Protein backbone atom coordinates (compact mmCIF):
# COMPACT_ATOMS: atom_id res chain seq x y z
CA MET A 1 11.84 118.27 115.33
CA SER A 2 10.51 115.21 113.57
CA SER A 3 12.29 114.12 110.41
CA THR A 4 9.04 114.59 108.49
CA VAL A 5 8.94 118.27 109.38
CA MET A 6 12.62 118.61 108.52
CA ASP A 7 12.07 116.95 105.16
CA SER A 8 9.20 119.31 104.42
CA LEU A 9 11.27 122.36 105.35
CA THR A 10 14.25 121.14 103.34
CA SER A 11 12.26 120.42 100.19
CA TYR A 12 10.49 123.78 100.56
CA ARG A 13 13.86 125.51 100.85
CA VAL A 14 15.27 123.65 97.86
CA GLU A 15 12.21 124.58 95.79
CA THR A 16 12.58 128.22 96.80
CA ILE A 17 16.27 128.23 95.89
CA LEU A 18 15.60 126.54 92.55
CA GLN A 19 12.81 129.01 91.82
CA ARG A 20 15.13 131.91 92.64
CA ALA A 21 17.87 130.47 90.42
CA ASP A 22 15.30 130.13 87.66
CA ASP A 23 14.28 133.78 88.08
CA ILE A 24 17.93 134.86 87.88
CA ARG A 25 18.50 132.73 84.76
CA GLN A 26 15.40 134.25 83.19
CA ALA A 27 16.60 137.76 84.06
CA HIS A 28 19.93 137.00 82.38
CA ALA A 29 18.10 135.74 79.31
CA ASP A 30 16.06 138.94 79.23
CA GLY A 31 19.15 141.08 79.80
CA ASN A 32 17.83 142.41 83.12
CA ASP A 33 20.60 140.95 85.28
CA VAL A 34 21.76 143.10 88.20
CA GLY A 35 25.48 142.73 87.47
CA SER A 36 26.18 143.75 83.89
CA GLU A 37 28.20 141.46 81.66
CA ASP A 38 30.84 144.18 81.37
CA SER A 39 31.69 144.10 85.08
CA TRP A 40 32.18 140.33 84.80
CA SER A 41 34.63 140.57 81.91
CA ASP A 42 36.43 143.48 83.60
CA SER A 43 37.18 141.39 86.70
CA ASP A 44 38.82 138.72 84.55
């Protein structure tokens, strides 16, 4: 694989991961997170 193709794939993957992290952050802000805050404090 040429480095150009690898760079494109890597940046695409990073963008996807960042977008997903952004969605999760937004869900937390909206209170729609999958794991409730209670379960987090319980495990402490």
